[in-house]
XYZ file of C-alpha atoms in Angstrom:
568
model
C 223.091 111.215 -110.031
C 224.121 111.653 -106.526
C 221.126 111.977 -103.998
C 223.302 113.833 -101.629
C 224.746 116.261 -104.097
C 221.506 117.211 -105.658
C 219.797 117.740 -102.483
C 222.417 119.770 -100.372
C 223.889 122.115 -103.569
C 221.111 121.824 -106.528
C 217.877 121.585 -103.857
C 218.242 125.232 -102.150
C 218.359 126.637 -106.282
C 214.950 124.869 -107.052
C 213.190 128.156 -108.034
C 216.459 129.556 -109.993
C 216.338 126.670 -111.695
C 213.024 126.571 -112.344
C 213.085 129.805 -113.911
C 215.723 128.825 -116.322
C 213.951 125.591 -117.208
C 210.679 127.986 -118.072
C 213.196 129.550 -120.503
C 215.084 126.676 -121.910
C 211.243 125.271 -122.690
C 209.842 128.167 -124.320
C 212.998 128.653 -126.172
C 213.393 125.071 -127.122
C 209.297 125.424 -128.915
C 210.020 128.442 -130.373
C 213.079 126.976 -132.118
C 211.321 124.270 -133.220
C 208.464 126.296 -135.346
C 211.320 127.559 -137.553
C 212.030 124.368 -139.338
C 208.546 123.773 -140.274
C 207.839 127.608 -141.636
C 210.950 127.507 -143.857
C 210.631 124.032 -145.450
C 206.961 126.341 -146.316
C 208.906 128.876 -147.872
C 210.873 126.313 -149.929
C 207.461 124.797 -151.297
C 205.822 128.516 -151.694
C 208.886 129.407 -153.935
C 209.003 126.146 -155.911
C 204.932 126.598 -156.526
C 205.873 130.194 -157.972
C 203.422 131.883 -155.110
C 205.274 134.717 -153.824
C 202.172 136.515 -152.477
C 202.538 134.409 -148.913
C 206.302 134.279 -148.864
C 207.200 137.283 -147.505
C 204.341 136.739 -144.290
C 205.931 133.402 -143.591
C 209.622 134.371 -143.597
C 208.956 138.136 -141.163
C 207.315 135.526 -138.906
C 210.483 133.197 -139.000
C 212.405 136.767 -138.148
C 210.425 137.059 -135.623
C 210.776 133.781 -134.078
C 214.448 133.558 -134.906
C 214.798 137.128 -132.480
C 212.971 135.784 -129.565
C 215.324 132.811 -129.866
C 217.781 134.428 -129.879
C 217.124 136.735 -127.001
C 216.043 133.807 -124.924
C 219.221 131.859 -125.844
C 221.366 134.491 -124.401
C 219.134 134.827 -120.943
C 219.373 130.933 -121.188
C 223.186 131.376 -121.061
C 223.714 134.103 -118.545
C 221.564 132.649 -115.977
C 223.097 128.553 -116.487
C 226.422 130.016 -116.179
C 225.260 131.970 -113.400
C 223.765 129.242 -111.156
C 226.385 127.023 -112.368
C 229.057 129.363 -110.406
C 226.611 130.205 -107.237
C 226.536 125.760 -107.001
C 230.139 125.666 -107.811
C 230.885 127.730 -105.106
C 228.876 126.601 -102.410
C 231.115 123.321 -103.329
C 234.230 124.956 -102.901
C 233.290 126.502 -99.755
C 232.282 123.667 -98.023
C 235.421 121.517 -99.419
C 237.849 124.586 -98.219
C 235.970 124.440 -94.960
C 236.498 121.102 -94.276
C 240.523 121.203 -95.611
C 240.704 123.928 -92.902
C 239.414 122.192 -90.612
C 240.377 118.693 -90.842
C 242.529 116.885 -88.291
C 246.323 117.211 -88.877
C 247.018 113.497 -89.317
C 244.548 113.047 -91.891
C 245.635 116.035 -93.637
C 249.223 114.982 -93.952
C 248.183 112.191 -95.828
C 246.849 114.103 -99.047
C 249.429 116.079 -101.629
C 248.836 119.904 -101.970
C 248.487 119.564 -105.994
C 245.633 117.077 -105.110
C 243.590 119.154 -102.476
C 243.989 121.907 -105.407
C 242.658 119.726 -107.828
C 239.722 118.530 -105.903
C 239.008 122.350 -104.777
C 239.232 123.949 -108.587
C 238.692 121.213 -110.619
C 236.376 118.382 -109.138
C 233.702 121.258 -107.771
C 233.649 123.205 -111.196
C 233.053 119.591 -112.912
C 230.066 118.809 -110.857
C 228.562 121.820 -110.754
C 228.775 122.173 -114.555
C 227.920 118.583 -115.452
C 224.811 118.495 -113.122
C 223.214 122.012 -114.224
C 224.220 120.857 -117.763
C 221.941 117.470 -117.500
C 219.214 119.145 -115.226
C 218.399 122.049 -117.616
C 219.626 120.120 -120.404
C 217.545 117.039 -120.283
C 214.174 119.499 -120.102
C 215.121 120.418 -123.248
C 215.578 117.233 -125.052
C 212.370 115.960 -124.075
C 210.420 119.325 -125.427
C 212.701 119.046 -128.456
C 212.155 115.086 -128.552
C 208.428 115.638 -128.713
C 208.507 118.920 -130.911
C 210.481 117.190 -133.705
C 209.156 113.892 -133.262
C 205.647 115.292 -133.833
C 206.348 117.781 -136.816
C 208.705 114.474 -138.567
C 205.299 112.263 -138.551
C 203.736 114.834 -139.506
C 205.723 115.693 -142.663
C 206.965 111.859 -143.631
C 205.414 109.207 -141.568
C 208.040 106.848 -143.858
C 211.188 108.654 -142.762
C 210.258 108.708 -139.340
C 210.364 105.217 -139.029
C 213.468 104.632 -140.841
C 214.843 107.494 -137.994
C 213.302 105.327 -135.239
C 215.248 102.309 -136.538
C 218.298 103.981 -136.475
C 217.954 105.365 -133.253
C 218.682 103.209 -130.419
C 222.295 102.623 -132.320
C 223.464 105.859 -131.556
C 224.275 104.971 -127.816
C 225.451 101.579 -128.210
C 229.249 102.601 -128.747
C 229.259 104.980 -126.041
C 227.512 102.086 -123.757
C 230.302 99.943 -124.815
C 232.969 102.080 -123.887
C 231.672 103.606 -120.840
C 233.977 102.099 -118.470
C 236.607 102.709 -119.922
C 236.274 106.010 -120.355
C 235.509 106.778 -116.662
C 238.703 104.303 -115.978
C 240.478 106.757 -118.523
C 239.328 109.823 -115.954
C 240.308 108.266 -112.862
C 243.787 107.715 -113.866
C 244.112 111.266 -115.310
C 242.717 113.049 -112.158
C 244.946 110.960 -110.156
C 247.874 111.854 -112.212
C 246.923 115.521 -112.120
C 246.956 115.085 -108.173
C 250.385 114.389 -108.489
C 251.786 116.851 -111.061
C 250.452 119.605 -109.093
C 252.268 118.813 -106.257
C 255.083 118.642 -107.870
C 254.462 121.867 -109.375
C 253.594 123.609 -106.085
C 256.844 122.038 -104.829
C 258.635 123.389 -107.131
C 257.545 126.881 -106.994
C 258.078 126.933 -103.700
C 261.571 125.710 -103.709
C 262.774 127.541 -106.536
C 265.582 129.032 -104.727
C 267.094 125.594 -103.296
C 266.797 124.248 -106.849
C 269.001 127.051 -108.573
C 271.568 127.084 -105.317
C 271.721 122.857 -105.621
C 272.025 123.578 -109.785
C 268.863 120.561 -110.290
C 267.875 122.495 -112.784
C 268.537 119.616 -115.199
C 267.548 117.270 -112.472
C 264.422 118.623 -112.635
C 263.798 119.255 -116.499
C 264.560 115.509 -116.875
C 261.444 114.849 -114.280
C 258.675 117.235 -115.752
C 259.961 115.278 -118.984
C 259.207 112.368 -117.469
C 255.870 113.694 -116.237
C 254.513 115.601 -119.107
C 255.431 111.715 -121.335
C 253.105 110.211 -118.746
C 250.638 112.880 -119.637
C 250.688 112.149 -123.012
C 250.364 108.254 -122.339
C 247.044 108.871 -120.425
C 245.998 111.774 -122.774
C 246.524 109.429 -125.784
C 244.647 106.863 -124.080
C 241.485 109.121 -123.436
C 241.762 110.844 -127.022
C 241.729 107.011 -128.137
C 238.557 105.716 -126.094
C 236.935 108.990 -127.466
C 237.653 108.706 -131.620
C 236.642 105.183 -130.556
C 232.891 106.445 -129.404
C 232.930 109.378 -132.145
C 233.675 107.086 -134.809
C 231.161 104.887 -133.717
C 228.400 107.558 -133.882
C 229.857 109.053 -136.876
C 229.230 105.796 -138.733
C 226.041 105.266 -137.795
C 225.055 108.792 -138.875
C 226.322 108.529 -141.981
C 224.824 104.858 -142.666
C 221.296 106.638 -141.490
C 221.996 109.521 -143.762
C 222.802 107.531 -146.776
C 219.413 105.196 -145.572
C 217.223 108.705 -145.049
C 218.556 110.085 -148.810
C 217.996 106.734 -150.177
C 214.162 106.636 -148.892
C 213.679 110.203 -149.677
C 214.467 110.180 -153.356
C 211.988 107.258 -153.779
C 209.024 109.347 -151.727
C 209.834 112.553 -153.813
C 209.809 110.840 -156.949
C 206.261 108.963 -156.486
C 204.850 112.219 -155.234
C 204.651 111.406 -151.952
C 206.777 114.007 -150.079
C 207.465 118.098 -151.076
C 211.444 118.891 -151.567
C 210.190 122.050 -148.773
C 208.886 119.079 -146.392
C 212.068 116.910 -147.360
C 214.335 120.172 -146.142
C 212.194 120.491 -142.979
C 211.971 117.048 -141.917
C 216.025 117.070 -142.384
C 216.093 119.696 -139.617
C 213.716 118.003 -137.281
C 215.880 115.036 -137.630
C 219.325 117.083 -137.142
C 217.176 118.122 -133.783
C 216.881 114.811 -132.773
C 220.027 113.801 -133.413
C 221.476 116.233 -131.237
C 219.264 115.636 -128.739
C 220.737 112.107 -128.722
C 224.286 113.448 -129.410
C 223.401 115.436 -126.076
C 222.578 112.597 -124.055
C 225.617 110.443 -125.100
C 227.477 113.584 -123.670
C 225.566 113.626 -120.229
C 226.028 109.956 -120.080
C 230.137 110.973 -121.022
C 230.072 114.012 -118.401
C 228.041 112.114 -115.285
C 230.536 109.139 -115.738
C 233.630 111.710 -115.106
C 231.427 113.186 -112.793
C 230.819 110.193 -110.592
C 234.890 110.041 -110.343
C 234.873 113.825 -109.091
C 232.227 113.086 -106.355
C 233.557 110.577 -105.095
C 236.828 112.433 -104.911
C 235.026 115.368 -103.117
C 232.916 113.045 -100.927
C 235.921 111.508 -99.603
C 237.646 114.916 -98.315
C 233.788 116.178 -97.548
C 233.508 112.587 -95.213
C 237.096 113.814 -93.354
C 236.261 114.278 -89.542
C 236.948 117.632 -88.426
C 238.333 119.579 -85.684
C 235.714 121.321 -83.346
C 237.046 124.857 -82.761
C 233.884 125.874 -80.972
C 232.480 123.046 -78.686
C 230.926 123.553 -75.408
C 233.977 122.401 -73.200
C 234.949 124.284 -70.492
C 237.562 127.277 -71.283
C 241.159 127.852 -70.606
C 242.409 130.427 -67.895
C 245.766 131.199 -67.044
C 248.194 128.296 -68.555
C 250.595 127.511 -65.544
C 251.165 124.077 -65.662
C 251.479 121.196 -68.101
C 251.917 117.566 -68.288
C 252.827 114.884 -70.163
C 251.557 111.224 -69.009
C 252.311 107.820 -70.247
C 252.074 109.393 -74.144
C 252.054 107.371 -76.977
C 252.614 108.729 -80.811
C 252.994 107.588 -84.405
C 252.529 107.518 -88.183
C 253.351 106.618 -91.492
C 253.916 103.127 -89.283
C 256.404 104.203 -87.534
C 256.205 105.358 -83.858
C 257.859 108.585 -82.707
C 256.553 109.246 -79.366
C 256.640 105.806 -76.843
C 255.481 106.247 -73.083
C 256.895 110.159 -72.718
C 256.088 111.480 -69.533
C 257.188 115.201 -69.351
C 255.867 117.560 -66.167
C 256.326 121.672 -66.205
C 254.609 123.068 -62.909
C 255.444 126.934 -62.987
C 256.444 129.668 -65.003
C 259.691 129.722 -66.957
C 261.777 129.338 -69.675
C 262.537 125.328 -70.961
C 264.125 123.877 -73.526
C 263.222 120.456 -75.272
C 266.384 118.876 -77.510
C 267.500 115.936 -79.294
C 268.319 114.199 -82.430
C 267.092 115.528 -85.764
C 263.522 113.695 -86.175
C 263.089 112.368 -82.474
C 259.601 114.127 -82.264
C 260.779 117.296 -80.529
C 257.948 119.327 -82.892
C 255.641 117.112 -82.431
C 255.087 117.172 -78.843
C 254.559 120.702 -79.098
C 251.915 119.862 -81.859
C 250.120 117.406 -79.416
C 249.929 120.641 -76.665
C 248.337 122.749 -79.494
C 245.980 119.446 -80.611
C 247.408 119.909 -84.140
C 248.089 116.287 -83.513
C 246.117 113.776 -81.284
C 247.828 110.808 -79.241
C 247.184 107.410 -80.007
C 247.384 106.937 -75.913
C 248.208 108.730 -72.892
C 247.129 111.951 -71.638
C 248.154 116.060 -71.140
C 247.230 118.085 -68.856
C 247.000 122.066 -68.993
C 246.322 123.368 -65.234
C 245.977 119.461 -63.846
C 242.785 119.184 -66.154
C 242.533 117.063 -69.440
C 243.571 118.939 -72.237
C 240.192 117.133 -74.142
C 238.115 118.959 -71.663
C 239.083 122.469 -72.655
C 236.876 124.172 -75.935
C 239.744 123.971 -78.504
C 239.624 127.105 -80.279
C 240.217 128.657 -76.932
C 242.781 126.857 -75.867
C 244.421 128.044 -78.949
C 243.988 131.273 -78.369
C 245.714 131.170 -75.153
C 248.810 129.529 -76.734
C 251.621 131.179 -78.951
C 252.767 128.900 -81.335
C 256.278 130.105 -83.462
C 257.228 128.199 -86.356
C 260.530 127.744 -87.664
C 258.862 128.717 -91.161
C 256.546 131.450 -89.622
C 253.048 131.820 -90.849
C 252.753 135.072 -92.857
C 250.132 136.179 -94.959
C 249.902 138.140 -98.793
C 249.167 141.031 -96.096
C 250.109 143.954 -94.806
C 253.061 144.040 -91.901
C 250.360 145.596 -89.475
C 247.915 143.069 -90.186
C 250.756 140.001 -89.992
C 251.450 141.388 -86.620
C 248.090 142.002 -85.531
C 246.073 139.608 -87.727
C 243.405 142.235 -87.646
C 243.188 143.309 -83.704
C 243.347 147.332 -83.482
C 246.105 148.482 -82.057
C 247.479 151.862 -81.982
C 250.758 152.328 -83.698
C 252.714 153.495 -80.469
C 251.880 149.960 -79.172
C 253.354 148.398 -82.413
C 256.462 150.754 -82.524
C 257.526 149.314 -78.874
C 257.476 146.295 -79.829
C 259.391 146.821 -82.682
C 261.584 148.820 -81.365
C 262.609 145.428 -78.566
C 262.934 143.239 -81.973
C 265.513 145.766 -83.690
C 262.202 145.982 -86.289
C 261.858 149.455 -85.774
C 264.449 150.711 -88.018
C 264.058 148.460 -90.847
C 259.873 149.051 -91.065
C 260.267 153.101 -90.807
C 262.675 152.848 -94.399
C 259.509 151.413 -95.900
C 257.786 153.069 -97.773
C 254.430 152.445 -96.689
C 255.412 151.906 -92.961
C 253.533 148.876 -91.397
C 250.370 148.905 -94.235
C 253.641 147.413 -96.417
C 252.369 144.323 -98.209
C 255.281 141.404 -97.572
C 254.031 139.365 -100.664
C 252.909 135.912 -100.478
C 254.703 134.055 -97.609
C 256.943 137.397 -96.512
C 258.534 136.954 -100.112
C 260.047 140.648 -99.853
C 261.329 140.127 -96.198
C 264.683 138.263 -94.776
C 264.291 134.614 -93.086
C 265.426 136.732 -90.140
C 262.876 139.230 -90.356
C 259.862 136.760 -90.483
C 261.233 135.567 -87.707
C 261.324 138.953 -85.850
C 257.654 139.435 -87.101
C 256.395 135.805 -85.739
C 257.855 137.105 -82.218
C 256.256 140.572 -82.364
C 252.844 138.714 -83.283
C 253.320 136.149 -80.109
C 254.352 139.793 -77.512
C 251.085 141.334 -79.054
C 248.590 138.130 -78.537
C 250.183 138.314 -74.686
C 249.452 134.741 -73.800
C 250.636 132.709 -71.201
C 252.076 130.101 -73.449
C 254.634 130.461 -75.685
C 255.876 126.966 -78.236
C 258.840 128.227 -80.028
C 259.961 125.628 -82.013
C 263.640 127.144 -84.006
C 263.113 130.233 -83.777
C 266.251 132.085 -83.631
C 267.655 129.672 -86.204
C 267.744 132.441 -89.104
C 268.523 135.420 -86.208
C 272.409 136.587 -86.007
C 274.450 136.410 -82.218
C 273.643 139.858 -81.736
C 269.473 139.955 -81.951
C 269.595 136.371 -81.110
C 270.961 137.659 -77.333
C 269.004 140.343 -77.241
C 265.966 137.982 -77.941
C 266.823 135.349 -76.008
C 266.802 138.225 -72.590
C 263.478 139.351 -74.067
C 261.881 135.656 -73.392
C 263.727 135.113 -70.022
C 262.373 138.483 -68.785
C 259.183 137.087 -70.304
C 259.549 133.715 -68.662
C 259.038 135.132 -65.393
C 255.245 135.018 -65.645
C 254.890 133.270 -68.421
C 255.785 129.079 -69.990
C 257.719 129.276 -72.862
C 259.243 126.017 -74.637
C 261.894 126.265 -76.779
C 263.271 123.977 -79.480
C 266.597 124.745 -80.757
C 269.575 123.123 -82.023
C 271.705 126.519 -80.976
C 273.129 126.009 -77.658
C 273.285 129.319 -77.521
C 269.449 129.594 -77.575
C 268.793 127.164 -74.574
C 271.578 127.097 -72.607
C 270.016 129.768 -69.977
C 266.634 127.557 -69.894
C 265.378 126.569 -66.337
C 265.089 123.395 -67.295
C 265.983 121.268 -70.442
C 264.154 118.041 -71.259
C 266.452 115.389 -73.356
C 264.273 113.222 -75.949
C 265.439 110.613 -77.466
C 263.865 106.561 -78.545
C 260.410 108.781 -78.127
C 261.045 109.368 -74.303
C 262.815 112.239 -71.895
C 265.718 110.158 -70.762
C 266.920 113.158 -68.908
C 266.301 116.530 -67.573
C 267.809 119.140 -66.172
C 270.023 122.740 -66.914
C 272.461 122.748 -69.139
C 275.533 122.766 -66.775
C 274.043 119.972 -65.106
C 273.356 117.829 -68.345
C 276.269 118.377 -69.743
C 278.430 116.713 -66.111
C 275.794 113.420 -66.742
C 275.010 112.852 -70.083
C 276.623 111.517 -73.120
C 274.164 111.772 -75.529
C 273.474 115.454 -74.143
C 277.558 116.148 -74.819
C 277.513 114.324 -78.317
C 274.629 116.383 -79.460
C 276.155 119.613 -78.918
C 279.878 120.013 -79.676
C 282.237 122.759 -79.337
C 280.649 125.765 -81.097
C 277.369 125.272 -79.769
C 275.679 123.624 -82.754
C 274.228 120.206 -82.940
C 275.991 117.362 -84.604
């Protein structure tokens, strides 16, 4: 078992579980009288004296209620502290997914962050409460049984004692390949549910491109993997079943065998025969049980280590004690260095913006225009180099507030399963006359008033019930209502027609006048009225300047836009 586990998740539930293992142990002797009292009953009937029966069998009623009762407190309170650990798992593994660095993030699938979050905490937490109350009660059953057997058939004990050791040795056998077996099938699972959550997001491009067949001949292709590794685990366990399963039936032939002989010298009651049966069924289980813990630690072990591994991701610091962010006025860009995947997208860029205005960034498709804006926001970290925000180190400012004081609009905006008020004002309080002017600058106004519940409208998950053009408009009104004195728009009247897209496009000069905003666009019309426009390209600004000017100079500057506006 996992040191670290048990002491951060299982450690703070020491008295919860203590309680439960009171009740699993009191249960567990109580359930072991029962056996004894009706192999009793057996002999009483057999002798013909039916004077004591009826005592014996209201005291096995009795018994058999409090078992009962105790059973079900047994399972309320497992599954309960099972959940309350399973949680804490989960919470801490979000936490860290939250919060991990960008980079490192990128490198893991959605499906398999799911998978760790829902499946890998739920496993631990069920396999560790499962051996931890459940090994308690093997040992009080172990001795229980072990004490009434001798003491009904010292014979038959022995023969049980024989047998056994046996009853692990095929799972002992086979244990690495079953946990082999579980690795490949959780890393499998990784996949298909990122392929599954790729899907469902893309739904609409699949119809449009007609891949529907495309993509029924991949899930075949998946769910025949599935079966491969499914059919290999079913295998390795009919292998270990059949292995126990023959051993229990060589001991039962054995125990029948030595029974007979006992019962027909005199030496054992058919009523002590029955009960010593049961004690034996007890122990058998109880080794049956730990052939399963051995079965459910060694998939365990492959889900901790899975969970370690995202729990051991560094993390962002939102709230260190660096000094905080005033004002943004001026940024730079010095000797910057960027890559990944092994391949470099960002090679010596030096980039300077001193004052207020409006500035465009352009260039090829995949030059890194997104990700410099990325490094500004520390979504991203350089490999070398440094940026500046107001001549000091960007490393020196707290980064949570230096995120605050930056808008950042997406091409794909970040919406939530929310309300439109609360997607504008991700949960500030503001008045709705304050929320109807901006609206009413975004051509909003109009289309949120037909609603019908206004701006406590839920959009659905990801703005499913609004227009790309829309989420757009409501990414903008979010960015006037935070007020900052940064703005990163990266595409953002891509989805907006000429009309709102002008009408915009004033908005953020007029805005520019006091405030930085970088755009990235591959409309001309969009950044053609910038102050400045930076030209990346081979990971560096080869050029600057406005538009008239970089269109008189630059080739690269004419061949990216041609004559409607639009990039090549």
């Amino acid at each position: 078992m996992n040191k670290k586990i048990i002491k951060e998740y299982f450690a703070p539930k020491k008295y919860a579980l203590l309680r439960l293992s009171s009740l699993i142990l009191f249960g567990t002797v109580v359930g072991s009288i029962t056996p004894y009292l009706f192999g009793k009953v057996i002999d009483l009937i057999v002798s013909g004296n039916g004077s004591k029966i009826f005592g014996v069998m209201l005291i096995m009623l009795m018994l058999e209620i409090i078992s009962s009762v105790l059973s079900s407190a047994e399972n309320y309170f497992g599954s309960k502290i099972t959940l309350e650990i399973s949680n804490s798992i989960k919470k801490d593994l979000l936490n860290r997914i939250v919060c991990m660095d960008m980079c490192r993030l990128d490198t893991y699938l959605k499906g398999e962050l799911i998978n760790r979050l829902e499946g890998d905490a739920s496993s631990i937490s069920s396999a560790y409460i499962q051996f931890i109350t459940g090994i308690l009660q093997i040992v009080v059953s172990v001795i229980v049984s072990l004490y009434f057997a001798i003491l009904l058939s010292r014979e038959l004990t022995i023969v049980f004692i024989f047998f056994f050791p046996l009853l692990y040795a095929g799972t002992m056998v086979l244990k690495k390949k079953y946990q082999h077996s579980i690795e490949k099938t959780k890393n499998f699972t990784d996949k298909y549910l990122g392929i599954i959550n790729e899907l469902f997001n893309n739904l609409d491009g699949v119809k449009s491109c007609v891949l529907e067949s495309v993509i029924h001949k991949k899930m075949n292709w998946m769910f025949c993997e599935n079966e491969k590794l499914s059919k290999r685990y079913y295998l390795i366990q009919g292998q270990m079943n059949f292995n126990q399963n023959l051993i229990n039936a060589i001991f039962d032939f054995t125990i029948i065998c030595v029974a007979g002989i006992l019962i027909s010298h005199g030496q054992l009651s058919i009523g002590n025969y029955v009960s010593f049966n049961q004690y034996i069924s007890n122990l058998i289980r109880s080794a049956s049980q730990v052939i399963g813990f051995v079965i459910g630690l060694t998939a365990c072990n492959v889900s901790i280590e899975r969970i370690k591994e995202i729990l051991n991701e560094p993390i962002e610091e939102i709230e260190e004690k660096n000094e905080h962010v005033e004002v943004i006025n001026s940024i730079k860009f010095e000797s910057i260095y960027f890559g990944y995947n092994n391949r470099q997208i960002l090679k010596n860029l030096n980039l300077s913006i001193s004052k207020a205005g409006m500035y465009a960034i352009v260039g090829r498709n995949g030059c890194g225009k997104s990700t410099l804006i990325k490094l500004i926001l520390k979504l991203y970290r350089q490999e070398r180099g440094n940026i500046y925000i107001n001549d000091k180190n960007v490393e020196r400012f707290c980064l949570g507030d230096l995120r605050k004081h930056i808008s950042y609009i997406a091409k794909e905006p970040f919406l939530l399963n929310e309300t439109i008020r609360y997607n504008m004002t991700l949960g500030k309080n503001i008045d709705d006359s304050k929320l109807n002017e901006i609206c009413e600058r975004l051509d909003l106004l109009d289309f949120i008033s037909n609603l019908s519940g206004k701006y406590d409208e839920v959009i659905g998950e990801n703005g499913l019930v609004l227009s790309s053009g829309t989420k757009q408009k409501l990414a903008i009104a979010r960015a006037l209502l935070q007020d900052t004195s940064l703005w990163l728009c990266d595409e953002i009247t891509s989805d907006l027609d000429g009309k709102v897209e002008n009408k915009i496009i004033n908005l953020i000069r007029e805005l520019a006048k006091h405030k930085i905003i970088i755009l990235i666009s591959h409309k001309l019309s969009t950044i053609e009225k910038s102050d400045s426009i930076f030209l990346l390209d081979n990971g560096k600004i080869i050029d600057f300047g406005t538009n008239e000017e970089l269109f008189k100079r630059c080739k690269l500057y004419q061949q990216i836009f041609d004559s409607s506006g639009l990039t090549c």
